[in-house]
Tab-separated table of C-alpha atoms and ligand atoms in Angstrom:
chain	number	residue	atom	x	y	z
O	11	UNK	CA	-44.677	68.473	-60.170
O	12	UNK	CA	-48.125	68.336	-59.138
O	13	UNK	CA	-49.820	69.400	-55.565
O	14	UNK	CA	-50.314	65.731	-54.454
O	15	UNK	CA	-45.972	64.810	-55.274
O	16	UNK	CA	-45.364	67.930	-53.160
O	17	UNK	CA	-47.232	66.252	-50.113
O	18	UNK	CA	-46.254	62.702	-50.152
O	19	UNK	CA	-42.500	64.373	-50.753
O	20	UNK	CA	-42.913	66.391	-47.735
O	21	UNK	CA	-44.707	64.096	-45.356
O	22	UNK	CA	-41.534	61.216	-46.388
O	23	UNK	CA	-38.774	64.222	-45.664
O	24	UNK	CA	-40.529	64.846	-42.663
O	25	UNK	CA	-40.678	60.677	-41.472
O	26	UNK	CA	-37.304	60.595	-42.483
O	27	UNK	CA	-36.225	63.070	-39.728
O	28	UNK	CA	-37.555	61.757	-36.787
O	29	UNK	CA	-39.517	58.551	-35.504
O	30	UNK	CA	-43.523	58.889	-34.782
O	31	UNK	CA	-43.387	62.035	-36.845
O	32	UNK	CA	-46.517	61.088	-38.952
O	33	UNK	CA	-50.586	61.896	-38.110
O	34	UNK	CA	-53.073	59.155	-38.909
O	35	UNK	CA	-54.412	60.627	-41.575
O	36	UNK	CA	-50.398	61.532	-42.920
O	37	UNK	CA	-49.967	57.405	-42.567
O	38	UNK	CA	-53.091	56.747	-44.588
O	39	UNK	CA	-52.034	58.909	-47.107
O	40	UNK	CA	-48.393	57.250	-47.539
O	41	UNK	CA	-50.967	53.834	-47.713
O	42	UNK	CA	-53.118	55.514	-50.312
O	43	UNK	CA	-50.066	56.400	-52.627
O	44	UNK	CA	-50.817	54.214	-55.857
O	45	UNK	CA	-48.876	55.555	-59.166
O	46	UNK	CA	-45.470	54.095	-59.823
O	47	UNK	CA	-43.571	57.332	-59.146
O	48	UNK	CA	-44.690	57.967	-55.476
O	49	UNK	CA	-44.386	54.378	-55.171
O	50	UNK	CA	-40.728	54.491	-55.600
O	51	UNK	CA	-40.386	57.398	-53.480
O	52	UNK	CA	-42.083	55.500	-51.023
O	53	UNK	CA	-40.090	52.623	-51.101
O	54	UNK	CA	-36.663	54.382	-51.104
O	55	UNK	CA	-37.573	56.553	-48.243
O	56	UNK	CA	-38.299	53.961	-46.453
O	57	UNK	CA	-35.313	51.493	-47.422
O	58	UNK	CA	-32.881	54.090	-46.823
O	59	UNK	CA	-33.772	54.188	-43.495
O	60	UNK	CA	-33.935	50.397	-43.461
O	61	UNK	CA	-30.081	50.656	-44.527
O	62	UNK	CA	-29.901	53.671	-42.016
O	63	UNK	CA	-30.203	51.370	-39.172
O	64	UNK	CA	-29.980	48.091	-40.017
O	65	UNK	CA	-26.698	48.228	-42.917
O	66	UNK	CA	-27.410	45.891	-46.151
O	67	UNK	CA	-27.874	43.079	-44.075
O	68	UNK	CA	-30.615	40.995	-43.594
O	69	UNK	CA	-31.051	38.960	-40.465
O	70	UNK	CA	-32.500	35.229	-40.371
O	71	UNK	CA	-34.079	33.200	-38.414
O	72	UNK	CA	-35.118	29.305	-39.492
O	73	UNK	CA	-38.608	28.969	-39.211
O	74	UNK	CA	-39.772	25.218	-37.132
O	75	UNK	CA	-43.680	25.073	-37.728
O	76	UNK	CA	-43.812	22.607	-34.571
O	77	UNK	CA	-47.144	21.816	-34.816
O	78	UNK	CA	-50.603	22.649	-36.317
O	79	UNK	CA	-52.890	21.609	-33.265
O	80	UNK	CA	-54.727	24.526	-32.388
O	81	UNK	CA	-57.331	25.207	-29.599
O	82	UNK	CA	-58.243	28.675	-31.592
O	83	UNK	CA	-61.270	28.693	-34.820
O	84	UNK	CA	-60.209	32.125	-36.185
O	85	UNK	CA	-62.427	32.151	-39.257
O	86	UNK	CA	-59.645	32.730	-41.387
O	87	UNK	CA	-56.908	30.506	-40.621
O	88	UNK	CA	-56.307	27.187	-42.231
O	89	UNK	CA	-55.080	25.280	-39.199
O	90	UNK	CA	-58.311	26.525	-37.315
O	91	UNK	CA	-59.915	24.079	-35.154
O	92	UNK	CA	-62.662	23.413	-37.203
O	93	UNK	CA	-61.021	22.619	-39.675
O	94	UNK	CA	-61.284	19.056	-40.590
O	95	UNK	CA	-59.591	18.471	-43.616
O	96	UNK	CA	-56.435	19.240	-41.957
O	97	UNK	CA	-54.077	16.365	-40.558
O	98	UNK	CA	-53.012	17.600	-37.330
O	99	UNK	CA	-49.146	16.584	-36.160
O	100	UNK	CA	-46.565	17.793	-33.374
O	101	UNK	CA	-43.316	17.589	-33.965
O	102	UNK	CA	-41.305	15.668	-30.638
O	103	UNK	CA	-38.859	17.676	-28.203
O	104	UNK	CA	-35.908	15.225	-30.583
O	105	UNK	CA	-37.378	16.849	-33.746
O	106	UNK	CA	-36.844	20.093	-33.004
O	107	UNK	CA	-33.412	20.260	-31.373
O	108	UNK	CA	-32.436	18.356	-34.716
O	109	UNK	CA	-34.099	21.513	-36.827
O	110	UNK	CA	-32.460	23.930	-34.015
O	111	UNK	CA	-28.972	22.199	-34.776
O	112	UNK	CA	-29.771	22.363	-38.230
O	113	UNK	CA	-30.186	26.404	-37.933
O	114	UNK	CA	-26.913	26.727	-35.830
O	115	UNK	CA	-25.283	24.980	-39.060
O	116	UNK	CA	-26.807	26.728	-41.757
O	117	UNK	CA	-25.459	29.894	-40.019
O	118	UNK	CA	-28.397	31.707	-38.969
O	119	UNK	CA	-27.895	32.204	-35.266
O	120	UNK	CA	-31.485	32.794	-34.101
O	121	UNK	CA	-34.563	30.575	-34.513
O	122	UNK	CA	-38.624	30.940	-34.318
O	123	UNK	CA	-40.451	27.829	-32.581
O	124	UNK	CA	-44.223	28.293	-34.220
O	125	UNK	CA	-47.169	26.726	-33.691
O	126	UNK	CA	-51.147	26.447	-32.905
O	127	UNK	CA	-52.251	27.571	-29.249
O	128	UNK	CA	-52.774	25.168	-26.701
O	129	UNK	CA	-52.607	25.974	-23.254
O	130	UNK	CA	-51.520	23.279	-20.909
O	131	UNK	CA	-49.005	22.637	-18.401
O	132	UNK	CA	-47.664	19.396	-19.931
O	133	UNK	CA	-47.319	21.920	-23.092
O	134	UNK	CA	-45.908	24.464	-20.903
O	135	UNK	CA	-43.655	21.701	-20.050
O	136	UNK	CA	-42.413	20.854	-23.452
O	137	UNK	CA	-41.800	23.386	-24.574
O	138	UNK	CA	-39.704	24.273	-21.677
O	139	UNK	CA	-38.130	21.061	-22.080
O	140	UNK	CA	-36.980	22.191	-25.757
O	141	UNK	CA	-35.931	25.015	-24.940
O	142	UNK	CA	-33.625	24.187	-21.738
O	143	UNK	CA	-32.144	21.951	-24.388
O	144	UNK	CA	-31.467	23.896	-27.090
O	145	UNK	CA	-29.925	26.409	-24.707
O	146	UNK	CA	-26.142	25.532	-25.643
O	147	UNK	CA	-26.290	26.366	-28.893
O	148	UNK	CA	-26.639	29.803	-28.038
O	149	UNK	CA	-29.586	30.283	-30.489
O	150	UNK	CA	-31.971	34.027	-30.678
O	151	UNK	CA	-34.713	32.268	-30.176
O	152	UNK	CA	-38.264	33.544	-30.862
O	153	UNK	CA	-41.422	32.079	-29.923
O	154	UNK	CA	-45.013	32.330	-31.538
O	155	UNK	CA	-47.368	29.966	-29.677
O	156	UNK	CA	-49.976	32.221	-29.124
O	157	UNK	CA	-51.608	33.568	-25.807
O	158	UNK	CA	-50.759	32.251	-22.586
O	159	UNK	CA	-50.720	33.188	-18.777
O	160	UNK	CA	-48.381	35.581	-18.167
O	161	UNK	CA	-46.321	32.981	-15.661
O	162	UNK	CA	-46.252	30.632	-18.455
O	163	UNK	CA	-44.378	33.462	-20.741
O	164	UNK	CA	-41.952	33.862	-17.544
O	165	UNK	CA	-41.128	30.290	-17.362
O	166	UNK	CA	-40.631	30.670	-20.983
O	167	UNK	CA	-38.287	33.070	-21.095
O	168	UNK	CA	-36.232	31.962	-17.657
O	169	UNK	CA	-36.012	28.338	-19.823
O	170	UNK	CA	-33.980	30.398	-22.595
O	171	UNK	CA	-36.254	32.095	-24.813
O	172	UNK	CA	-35.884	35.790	-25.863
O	173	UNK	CA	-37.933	37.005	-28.004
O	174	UNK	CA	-42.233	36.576	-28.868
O	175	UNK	CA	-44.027	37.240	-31.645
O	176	UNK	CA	-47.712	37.606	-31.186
O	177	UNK	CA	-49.732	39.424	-34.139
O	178	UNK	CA	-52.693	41.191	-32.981
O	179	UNK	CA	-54.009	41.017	-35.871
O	180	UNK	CA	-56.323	44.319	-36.157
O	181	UNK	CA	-56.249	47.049	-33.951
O	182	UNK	CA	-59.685	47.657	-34.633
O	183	UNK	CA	-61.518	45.606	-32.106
O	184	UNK	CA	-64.552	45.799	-33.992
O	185	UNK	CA	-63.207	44.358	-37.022
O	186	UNK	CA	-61.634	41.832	-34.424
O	187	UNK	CA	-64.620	40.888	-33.549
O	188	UNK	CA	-65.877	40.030	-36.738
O	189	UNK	CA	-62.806	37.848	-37.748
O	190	UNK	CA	-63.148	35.624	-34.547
O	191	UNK	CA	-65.582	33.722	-32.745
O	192	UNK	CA	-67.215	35.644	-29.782
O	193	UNK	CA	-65.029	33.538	-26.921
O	194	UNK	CA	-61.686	35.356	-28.595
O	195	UNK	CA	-60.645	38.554	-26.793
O	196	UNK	CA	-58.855	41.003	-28.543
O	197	UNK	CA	-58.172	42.642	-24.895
O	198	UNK	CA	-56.721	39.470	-23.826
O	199	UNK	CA	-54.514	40.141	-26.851
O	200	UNK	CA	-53.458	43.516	-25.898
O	201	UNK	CA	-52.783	42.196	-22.245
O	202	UNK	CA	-50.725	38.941	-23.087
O	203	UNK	CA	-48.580	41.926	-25.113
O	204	UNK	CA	-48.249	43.988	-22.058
O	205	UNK	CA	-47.110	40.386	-20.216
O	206	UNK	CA	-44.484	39.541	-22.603
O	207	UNK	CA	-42.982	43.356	-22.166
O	208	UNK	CA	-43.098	42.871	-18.298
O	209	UNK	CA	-41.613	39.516	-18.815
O	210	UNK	CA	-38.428	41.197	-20.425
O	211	UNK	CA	-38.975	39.676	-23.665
O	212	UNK	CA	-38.367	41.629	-27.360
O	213	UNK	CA	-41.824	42.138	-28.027
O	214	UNK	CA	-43.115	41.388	-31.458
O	215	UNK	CA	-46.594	41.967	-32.939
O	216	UNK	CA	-48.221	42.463	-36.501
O	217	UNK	CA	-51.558	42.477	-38.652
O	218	UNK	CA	-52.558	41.160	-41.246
O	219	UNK	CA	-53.364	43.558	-44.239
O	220	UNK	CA	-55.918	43.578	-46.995
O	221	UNK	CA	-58.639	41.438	-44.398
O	222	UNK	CA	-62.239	42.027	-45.589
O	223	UNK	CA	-63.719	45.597	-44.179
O	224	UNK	CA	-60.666	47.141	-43.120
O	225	UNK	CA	-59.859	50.218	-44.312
O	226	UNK	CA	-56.414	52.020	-44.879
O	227	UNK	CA	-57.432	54.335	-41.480
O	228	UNK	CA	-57.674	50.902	-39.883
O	229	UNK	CA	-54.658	50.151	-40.782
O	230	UNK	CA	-52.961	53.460	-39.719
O	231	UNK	CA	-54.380	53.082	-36.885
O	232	UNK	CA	-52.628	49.843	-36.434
O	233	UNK	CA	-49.110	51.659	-37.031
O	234	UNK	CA	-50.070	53.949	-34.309
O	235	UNK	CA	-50.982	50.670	-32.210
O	236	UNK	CA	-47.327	49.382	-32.828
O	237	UNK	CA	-46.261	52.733	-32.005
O	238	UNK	CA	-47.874	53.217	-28.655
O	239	UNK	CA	-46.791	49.615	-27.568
O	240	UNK	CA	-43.209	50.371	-28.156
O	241	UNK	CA	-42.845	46.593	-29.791
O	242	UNK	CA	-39.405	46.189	-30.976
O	243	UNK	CA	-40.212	43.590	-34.067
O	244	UNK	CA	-43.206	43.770	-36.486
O	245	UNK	CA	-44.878	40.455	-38.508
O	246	UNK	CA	-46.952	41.500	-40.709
O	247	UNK	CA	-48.360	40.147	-44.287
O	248	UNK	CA	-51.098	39.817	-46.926
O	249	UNK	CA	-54.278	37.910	-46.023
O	250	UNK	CA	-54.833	35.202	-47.662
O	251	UNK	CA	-57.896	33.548	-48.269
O	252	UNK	CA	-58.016	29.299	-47.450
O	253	UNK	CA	-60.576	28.120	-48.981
O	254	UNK	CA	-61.410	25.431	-45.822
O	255	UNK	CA	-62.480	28.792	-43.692
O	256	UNK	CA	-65.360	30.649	-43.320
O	257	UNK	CA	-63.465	33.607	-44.602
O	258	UNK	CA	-61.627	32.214	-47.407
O	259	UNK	CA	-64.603	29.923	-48.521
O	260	UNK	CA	-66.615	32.101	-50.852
O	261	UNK	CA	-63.331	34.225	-51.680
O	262	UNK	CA	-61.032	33.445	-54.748
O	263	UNK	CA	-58.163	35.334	-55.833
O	264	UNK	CA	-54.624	36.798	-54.105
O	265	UNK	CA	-53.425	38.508	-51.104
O	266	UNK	CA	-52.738	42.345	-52.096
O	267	UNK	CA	-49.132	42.348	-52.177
O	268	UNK	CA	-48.722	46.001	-52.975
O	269	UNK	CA	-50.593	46.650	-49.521
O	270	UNK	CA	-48.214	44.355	-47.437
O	271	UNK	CA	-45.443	46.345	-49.338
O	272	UNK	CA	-47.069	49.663	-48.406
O	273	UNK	CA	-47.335	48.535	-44.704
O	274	UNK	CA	-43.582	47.657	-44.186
O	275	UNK	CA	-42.681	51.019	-46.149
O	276	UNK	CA	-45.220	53.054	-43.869
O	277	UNK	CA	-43.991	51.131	-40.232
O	278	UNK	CA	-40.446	51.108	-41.258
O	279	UNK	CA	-41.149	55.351	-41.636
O	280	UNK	CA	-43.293	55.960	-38.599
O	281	UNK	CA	-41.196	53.702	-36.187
O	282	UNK	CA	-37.630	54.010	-37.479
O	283	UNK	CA	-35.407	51.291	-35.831
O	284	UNK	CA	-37.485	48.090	-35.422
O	285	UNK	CA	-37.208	44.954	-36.468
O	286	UNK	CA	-39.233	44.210	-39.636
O	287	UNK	CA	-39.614	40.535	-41.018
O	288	UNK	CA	-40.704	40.153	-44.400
O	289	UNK	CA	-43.214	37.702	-44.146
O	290	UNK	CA	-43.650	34.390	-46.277
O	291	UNK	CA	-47.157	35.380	-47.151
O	292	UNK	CA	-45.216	37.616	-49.273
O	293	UNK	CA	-43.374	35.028	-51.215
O	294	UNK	CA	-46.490	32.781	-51.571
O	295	UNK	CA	-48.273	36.074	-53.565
O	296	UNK	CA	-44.805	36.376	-56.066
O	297	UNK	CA	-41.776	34.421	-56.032
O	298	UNK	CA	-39.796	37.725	-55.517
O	299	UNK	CA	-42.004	38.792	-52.865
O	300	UNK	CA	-39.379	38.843	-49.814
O	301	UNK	CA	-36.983	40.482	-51.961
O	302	UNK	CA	-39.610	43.691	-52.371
O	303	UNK	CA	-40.185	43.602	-49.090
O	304	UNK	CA	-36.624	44.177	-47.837
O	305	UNK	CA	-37.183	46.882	-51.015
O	306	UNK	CA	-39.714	48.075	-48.694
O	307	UNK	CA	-37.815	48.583	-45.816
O	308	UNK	CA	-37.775	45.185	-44.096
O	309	UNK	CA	-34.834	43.639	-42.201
O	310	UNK	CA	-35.712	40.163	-41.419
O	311	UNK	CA	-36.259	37.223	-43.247
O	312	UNK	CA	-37.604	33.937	-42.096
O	313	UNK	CA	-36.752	30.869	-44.424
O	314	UNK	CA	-38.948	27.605	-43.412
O	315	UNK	CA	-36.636	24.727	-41.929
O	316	UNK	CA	-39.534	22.475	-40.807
O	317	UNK	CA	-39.126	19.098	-42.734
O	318	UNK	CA	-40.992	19.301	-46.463
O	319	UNK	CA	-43.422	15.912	-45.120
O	320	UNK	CA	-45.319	18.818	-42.548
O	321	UNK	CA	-45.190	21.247	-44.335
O	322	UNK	CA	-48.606	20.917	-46.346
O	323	UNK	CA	-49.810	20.528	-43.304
O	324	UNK	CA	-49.052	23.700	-41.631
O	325	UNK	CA	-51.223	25.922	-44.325
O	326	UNK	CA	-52.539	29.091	-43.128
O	327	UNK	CA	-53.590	29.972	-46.153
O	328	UNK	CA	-53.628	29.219	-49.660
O	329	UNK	CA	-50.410	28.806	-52.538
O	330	UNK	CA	-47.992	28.568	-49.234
O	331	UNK	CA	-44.215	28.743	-51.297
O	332	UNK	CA	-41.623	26.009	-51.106
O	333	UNK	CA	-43.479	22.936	-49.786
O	334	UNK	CA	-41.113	20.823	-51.232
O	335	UNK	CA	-37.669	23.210	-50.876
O	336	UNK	CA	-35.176	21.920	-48.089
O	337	UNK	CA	-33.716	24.094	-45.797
O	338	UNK	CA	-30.346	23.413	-47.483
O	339	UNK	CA	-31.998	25.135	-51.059
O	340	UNK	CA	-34.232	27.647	-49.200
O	341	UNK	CA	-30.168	28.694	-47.971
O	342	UNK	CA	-29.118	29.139	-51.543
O	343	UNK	CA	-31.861	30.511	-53.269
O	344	UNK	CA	-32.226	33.325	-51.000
O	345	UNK	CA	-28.640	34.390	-50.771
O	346	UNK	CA	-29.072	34.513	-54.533
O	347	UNK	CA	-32.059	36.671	-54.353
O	348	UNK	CA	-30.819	38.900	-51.823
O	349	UNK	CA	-27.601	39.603	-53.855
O	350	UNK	CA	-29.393	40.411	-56.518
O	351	UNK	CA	-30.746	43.496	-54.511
O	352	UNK	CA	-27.311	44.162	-53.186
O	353	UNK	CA	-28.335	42.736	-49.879
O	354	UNK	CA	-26.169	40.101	-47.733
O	355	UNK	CA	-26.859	37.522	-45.346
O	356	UNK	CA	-25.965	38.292	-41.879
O	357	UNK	CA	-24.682	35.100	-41.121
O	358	UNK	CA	-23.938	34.116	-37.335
O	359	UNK	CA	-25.494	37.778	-35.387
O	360	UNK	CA	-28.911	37.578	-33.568
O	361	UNK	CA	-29.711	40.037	-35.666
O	362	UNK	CA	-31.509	41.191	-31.698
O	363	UNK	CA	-33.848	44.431	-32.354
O	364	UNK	CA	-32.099	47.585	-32.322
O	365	UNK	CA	-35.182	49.538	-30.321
O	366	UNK	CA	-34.702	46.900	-27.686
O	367	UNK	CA	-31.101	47.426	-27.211
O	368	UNK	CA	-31.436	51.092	-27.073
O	369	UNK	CA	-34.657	50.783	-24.928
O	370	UNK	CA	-32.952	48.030	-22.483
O	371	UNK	CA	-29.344	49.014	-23.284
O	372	UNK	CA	-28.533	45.658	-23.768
O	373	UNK	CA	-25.342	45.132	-26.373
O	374	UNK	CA	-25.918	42.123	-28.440
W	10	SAM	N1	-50.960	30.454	-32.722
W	10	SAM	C1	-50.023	31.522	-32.779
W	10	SAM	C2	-50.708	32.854	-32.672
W	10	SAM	O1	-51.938	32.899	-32.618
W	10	SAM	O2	-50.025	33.853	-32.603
W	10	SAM	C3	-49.104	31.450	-33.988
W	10	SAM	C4	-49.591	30.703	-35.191
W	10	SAM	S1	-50.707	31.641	-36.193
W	10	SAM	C5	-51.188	30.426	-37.379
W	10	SAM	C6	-49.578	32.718	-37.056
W	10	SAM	C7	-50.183	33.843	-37.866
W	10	SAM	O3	-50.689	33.346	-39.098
W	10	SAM	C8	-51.362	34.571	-37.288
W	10	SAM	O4	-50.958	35.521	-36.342
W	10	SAM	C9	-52.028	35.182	-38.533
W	10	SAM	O5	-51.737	36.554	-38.668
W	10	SAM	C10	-51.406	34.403	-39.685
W	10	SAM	N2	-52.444	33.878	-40.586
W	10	SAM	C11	-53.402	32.973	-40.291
W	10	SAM	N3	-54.232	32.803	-41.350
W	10	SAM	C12	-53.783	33.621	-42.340
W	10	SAM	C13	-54.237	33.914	-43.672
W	10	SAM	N4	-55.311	33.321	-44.183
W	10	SAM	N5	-53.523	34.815	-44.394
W	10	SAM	C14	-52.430	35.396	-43.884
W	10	SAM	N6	-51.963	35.179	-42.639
W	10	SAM	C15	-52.629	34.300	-41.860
């Protein structure tokens, strides 16, 4: 066995023990592993612990893209303002509760309303609207619509919702800086984050990994970010390039799945018993993608319930999987795919984060 297998070996024993156990440069390391053996240490460390906390059960939530208007030009997002080539749609308040009804049916007990920013009170309203009236189906519902005033999160959540995902992105603020357009704050980020927490809500945030000029200290550093903001879920995935951006224009070629992979191994070791999704930028860089990255230590899945005529429209970025799959398939397929890693649908639980619970002591 050589020097290096001794490390990673000890450093995984060691992550394995106890949460935030790891120094930055111990997490960049664990990133930095590349040959197939450590790679399946990796992997299993970090799954065990996934089944450690979580069981071999993998949590849903149907995914409603609700809209692709966008008040944000983040140069490397497909629905961007800018970008013209894009036909922009909303779904109505109608549409929605159908797709939340649809959710309660399929079994999957929590839902994720996503969508471009805008910041308005007759949005405010709408969405409050929704949410009042989805209410009695007793959905976990997450929301991802981006930065807002902290009393519009509070209405928010008093109108039913319990749970918001907002990525920052990069840790880095430099690098920050260079992915957005000066008038974006990362600090306004960091502070809407800070709002959702005060607001009660289970607190998600993410990164994307693989973004030009960030390094694998960059994105240690953004474990250690995750860390020190106690979040109870993580989003993360590969970036991938659309080639209607100023990022993606001049830049051909994949996401690096192996990196996303890496991250959900690393996070899933540093912070123990949060909620992990597996995102769909995953499945759009190999069919099996998802799969691997429950492999990697990821608990939550999010299969796309939005109807098939929007969802070419919602494209973050490019080769987005199952534009054409119903929600009804999407069901099907994955149950198949998970049982062929020995994992189970946990059909009709919340699936609610288990840091939350034990940092609120609320029982699901
Ligand atoms: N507007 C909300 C917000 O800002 O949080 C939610 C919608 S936004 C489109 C959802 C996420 O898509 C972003 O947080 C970003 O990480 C991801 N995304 C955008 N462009 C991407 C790309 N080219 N590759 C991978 N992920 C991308």
């Amino acid at each position: 066995m050589t020097e290096g297998r001794d490390s990673i070996s000890g450093i995984l024993a060691r992550a394995a023990k106890s949460p935030h156990a790891l120094s930055r440069s111990e997490l960049a390391t664990l990133l930095a592993v590349d040959d197939e053996a450590r790679l399946g240490e990796l992997f299993d460390a970090a799954y065990a612990l996934k089944v450690k906390y979580c069981g071999r059960r993998v949590a849903m939530r149907g995914l409603v893209e609700a809209g692709n208007v966008c008040a944000k030009d983040c140069l490397y997002c497909g629905i961007r303002k800018s970008n013209g080539k894009v036909e922009r749609y909303q779904l109505d308040a109608d549409e929605i509760v159908r797709l939340a009804e649809l959710d309660a049916r399929q079994g999957y007990a929590s839902l994720v309303i996503q969508s471009g920013e805008m910041e308005s009170e007759a949005h405010t309203r709408f969405i409050e609207d929704v949410l009042r009236r989805i209410a009695p189906l007793d959905l976990g519902v997450t929301l991802s619509l981006g930065e807002q005033a902290e009393d519009v999160y509070r209405r928010w959540k008093d109108a039913g919702a319990a749970r918001y995902l907002l990525r920052i992105e990069t840790s880095n603020p430099e690098l920050y800086a260079r992915l957005h357009p000066a008038a974006h704050s990362w600090e306004r980020r960091v502070e809407c984050l800070r709002a959702l927490r005060r607001c009660g809500y289970q607190v998600g945030t993410g990164v994307m990994c693989g973004l030009p000029g960030q390094t694998l200290d960059d994105l240690a550093r953004d474990i250690e970010f995750f860390a020190e903001m106690d979040v109870d879920m993580i989003g993360m995935g590969p970036y991938i390039p659309h080639p209607d951006t100023p990022l993606g224009a001049d830049r051909h070629g994949a996401g690096d799945l192996l990196l996303g992979l890496k991250m959900i191994a690393v996070t899933r070791l540093h912070l123990h018993d949060v909620n992990i999704a597996a995102a769909t930028a995953l499945q759009a860089l190999a069919p099996d993608g998802r799969e691997r990255g429950i492999r990697a230590g990821a608990n939550v899945i999010m299969p796309n319930i939005t109807d098939t005529r929007y969802r070419r429209r919602y494209q973050l970025y490019a080769g987005k999987p199952c534009l054409d799959e119903n929600a009804g398939l999407c069901k099907g397929c994955l149950e198949r795919r998970l049982a062929s890693i020995g994992e189970t649908v946990d059909y009709g639980r919340r699936g609610d984060s288990l840091h939350f619970r034990k940092r609120t002591g609320v029982a699901e």
